[in-house]
Tab-separated table of C-alpha atoms in Angstrom:
chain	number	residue	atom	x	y	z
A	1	UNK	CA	19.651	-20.022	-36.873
A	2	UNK	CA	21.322	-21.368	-33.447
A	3	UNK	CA	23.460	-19.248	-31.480
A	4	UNK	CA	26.501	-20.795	-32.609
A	5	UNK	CA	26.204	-20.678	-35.848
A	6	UNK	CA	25.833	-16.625	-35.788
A	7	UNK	CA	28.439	-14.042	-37.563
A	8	UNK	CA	31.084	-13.214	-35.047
A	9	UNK	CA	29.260	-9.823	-35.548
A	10	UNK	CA	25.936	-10.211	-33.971
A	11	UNK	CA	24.293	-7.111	-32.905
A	12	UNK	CA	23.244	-7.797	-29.279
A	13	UNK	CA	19.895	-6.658	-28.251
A	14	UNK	CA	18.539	-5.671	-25.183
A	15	UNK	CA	14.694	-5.795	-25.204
A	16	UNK	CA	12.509	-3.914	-22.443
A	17	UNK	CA	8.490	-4.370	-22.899
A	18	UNK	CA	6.163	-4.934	-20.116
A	19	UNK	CA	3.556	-7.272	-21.577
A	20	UNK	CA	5.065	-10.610	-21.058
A	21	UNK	CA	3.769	-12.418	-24.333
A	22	UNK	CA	4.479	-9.396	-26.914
A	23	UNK	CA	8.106	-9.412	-25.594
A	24	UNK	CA	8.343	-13.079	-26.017
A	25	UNK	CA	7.288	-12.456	-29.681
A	26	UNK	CA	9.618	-9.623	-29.899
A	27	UNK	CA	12.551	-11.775	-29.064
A	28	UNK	CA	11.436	-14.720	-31.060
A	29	UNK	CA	11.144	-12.906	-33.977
A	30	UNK	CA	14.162	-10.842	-33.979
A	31	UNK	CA	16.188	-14.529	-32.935
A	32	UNK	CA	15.465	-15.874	-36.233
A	33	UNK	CA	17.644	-12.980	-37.710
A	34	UNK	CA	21.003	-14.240	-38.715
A	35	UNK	CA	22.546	-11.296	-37.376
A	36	UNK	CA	20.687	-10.588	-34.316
A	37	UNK	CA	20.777	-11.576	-30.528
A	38	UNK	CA	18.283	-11.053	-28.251
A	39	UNK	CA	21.032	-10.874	-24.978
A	40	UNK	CA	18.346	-9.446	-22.316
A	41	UNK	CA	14.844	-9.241	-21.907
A	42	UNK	CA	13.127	-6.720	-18.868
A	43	UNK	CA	9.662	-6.227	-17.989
A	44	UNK	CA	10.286	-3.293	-15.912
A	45	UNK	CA	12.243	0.346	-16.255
A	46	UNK	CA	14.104	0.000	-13.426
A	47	UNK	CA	15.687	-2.929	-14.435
A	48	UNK	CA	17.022	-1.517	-18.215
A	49	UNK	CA	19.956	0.202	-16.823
A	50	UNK	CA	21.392	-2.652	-14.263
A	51	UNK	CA	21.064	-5.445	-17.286
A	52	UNK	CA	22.418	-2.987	-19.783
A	53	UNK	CA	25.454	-2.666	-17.440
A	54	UNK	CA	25.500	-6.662	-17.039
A	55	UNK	CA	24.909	-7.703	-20.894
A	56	UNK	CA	26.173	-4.824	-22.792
A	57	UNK	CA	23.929	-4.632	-25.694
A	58	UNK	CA	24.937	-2.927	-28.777
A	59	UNK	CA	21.435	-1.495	-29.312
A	60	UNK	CA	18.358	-1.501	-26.617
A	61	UNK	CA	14.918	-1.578	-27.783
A	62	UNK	CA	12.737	0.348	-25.389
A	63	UNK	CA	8.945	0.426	-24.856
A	64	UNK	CA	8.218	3.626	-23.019
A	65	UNK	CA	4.976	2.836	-20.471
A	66	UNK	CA	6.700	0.718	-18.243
A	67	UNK	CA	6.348	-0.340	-14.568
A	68	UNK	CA	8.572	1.693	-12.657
A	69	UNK	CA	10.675	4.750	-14.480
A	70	UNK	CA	9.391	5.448	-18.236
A	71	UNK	CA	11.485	4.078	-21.668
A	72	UNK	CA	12.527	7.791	-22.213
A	73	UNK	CA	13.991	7.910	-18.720
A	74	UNK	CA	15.978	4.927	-19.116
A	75	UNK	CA	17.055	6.475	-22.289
A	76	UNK	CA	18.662	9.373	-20.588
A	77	UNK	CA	20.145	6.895	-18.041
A	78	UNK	CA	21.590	4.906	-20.483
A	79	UNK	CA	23.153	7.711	-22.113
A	80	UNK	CA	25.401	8.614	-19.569
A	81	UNK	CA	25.552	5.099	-18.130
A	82	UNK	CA	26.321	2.261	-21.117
A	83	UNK	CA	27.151	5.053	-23.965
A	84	UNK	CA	28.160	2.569	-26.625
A	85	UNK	CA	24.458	1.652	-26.492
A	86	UNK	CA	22.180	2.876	-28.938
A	87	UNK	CA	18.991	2.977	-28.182
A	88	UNK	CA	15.647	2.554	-30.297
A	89	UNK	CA	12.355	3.383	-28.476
A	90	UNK	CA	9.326	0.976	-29.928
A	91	UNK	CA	6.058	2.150	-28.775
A	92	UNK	CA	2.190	1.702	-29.256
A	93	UNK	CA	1.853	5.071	-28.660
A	94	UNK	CA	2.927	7.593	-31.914
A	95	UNK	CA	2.818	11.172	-29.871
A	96	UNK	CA	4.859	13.780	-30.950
A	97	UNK	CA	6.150	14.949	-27.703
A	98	UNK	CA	6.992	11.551	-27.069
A	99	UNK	CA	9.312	11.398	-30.249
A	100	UNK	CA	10.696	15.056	-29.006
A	101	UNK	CA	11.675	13.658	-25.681
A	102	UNK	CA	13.355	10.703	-27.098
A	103	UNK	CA	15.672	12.638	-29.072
A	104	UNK	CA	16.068	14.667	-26.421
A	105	UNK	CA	16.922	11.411	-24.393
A	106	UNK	CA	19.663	10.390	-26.801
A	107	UNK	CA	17.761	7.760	-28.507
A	108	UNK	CA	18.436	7.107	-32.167
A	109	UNK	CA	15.336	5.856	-33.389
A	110	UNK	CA	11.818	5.822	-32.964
A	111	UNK	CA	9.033	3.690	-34.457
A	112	UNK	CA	5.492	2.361	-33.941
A	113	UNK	CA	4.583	-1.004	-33.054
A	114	UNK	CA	2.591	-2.052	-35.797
A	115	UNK	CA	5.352	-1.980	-38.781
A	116	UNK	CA	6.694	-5.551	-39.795
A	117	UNK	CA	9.390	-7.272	-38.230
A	118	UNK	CA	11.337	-6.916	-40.809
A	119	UNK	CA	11.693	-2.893	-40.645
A	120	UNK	CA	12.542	-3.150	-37.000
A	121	UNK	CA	15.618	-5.692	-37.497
A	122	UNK	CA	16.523	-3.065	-40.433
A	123	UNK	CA	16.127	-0.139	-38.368
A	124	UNK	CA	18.565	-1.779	-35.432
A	125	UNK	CA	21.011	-2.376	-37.715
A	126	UNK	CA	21.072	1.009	-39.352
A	127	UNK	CA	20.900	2.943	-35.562
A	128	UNK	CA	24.116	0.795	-35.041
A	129	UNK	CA	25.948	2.455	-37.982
A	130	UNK	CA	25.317	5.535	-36.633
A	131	UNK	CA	21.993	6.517	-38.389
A	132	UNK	CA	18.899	7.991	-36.676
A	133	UNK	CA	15.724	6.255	-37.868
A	134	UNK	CA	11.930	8.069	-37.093
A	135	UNK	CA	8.995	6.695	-38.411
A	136	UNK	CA	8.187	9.325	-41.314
A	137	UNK	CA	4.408	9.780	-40.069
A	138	UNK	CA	5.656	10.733	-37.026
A	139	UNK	CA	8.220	12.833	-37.509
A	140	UNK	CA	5.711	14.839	-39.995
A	141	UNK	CA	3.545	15.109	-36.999
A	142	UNK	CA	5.521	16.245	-34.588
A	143	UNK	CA	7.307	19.335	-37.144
A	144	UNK	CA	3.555	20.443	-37.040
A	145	UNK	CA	3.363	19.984	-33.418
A	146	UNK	CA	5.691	21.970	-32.083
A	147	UNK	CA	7.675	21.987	-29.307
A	148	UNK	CA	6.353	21.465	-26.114
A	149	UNK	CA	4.860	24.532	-24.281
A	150	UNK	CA	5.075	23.184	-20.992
A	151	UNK	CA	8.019	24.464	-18.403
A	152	UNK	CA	9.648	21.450	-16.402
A	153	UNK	CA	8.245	22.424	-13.297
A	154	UNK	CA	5.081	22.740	-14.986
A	155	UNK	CA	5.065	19.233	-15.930
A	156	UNK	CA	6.361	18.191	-12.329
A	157	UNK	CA	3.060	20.025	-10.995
A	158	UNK	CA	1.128	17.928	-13.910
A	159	UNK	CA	2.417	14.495	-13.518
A	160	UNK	CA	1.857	14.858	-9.364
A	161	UNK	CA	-1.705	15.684	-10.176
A	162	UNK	CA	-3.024	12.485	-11.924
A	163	UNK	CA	-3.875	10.710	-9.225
A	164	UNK	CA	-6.551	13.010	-8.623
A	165	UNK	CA	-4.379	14.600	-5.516
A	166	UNK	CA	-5.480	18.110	-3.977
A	167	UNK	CA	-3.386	20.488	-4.435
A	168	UNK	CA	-2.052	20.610	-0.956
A	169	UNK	CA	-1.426	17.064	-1.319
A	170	UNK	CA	0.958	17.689	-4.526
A	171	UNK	CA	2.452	21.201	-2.636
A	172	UNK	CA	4.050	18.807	-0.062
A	173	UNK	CA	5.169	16.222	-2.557
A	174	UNK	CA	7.054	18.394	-4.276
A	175	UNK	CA	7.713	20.842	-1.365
A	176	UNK	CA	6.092	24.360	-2.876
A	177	UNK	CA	3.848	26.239	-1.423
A	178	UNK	CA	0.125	25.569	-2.346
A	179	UNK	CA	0.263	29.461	-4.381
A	180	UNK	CA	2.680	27.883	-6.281
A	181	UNK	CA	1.640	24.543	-7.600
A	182	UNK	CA	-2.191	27.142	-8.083
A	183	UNK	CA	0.356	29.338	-10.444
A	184	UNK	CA	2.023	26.058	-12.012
A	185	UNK	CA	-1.638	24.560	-12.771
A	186	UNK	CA	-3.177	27.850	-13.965
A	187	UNK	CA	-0.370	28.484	-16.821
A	188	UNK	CA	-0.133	24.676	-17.919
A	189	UNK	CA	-4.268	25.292	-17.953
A	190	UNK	CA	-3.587	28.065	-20.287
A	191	UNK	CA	-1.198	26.648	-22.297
A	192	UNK	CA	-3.055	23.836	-23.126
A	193	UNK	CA	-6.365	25.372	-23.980
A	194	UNK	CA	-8.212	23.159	-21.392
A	195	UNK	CA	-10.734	24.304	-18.324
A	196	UNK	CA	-9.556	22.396	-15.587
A	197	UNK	CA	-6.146	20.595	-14.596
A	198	UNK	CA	-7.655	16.756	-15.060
A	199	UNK	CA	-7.952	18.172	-18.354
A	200	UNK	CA	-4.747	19.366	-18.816
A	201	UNK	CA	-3.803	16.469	-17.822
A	202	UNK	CA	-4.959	14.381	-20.274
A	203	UNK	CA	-4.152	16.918	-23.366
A	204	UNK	CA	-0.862	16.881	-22.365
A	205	UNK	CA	-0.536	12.878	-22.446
A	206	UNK	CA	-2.562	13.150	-25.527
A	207	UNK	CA	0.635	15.317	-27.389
A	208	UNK	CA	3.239	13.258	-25.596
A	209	UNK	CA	4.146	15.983	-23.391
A	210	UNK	CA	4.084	14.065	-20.131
């Protein structure tokens, strides 16, 4: 339907994915709603929060691997910075931490990519009357789950650590002393049942945690 011939009472959408032909799709798609207008479209984190202060969605549809801060970051940012936003998070990737930290974020919905069009145009008109919409498979998962195990700080330690950096190298990019960030690694180690940090590392991405 053109533009002008929309309700006075089009929900305005933000849309932030990286890959340049699914958010073309995305926005294509959710155009040919009667009700719906695609207002912004970002490739990169960074950018969500200065368009979202420009076009003032009513609801902003997040990926969360994005160049630049994550979709759960800008969440949080987004909270305190454009608060009549809702925001719906719309990844590939179904982890329950993930779905933890969004809510933890202030987002008020969270789905998978590979549900129908239609179910995503439903779900960002029911986030905008208030409602909080999870996948069901994923919130099942992440009840069984549990809550994350992992301290902030041992996350920090974590996330510093994927590039394969010593640990001196992550003691001075966080400033702690190299004891510390040894202490840090050896309890996330533990926590996560693995043998080395690399594979801490990649449990903890596995559950969503990082």
């Amino acid at each position: 339907m053109p533009r002008d011939h929309r309700p006075a009472t089009s929900v305005r959408v933000l849309l932030a994915e990286d890959q340049g032909m699914l958010r073309g799709a995305l926005a294509l798609l959710l155009g040919m709603e009667p009700d719906i207008e695609v207002v912004a479209q970002v490739a990169t984190g960074d950018a969500i929060v200065e368009t979202a202060l420009v076009s003032r969605p009513d609801v902003a549809l997040l990926d969360i691997e994005l160049p630049g801060i994550s979709g759960l970051d800008a969440a949080a940012l987004l909270r305190d910075e454009v608060p009549d936003c809702r925001v719906l998070i719309l990844t590939t990737f179904g982890r329950p931490g993930y779905l933890r930290r969004a809510m933890e974020a202030g987002a008020a919905g969270f789905l998978v990519k590979d549900g129908p069009v239609e179910e995503l145009a439903a779900a960002i008109r029911r986030v905008l009357t208030g409602e909080t919409v999870i996948d069901p498979a994923l919130a099942a998962a992440a009840l069984s789950a549990g809550p994350n195990p992992l301290t902030a700080r041992e996350r920090e330690v974590l996330n510093a650590s994927v590039d394969g950096a010593t640990v001196a190298d992550v003691a001075a990019r966080l400033q702690l002393s190299e004891s510390t960030v040894r202490n840090y690694l050896s309890s996330a180690i533990g926590k996560t049942g693995t043998r080395n940090r690399m594979e801490a590392v990649r449990a903890a991405r596995r559950q969503g945690w990082l």
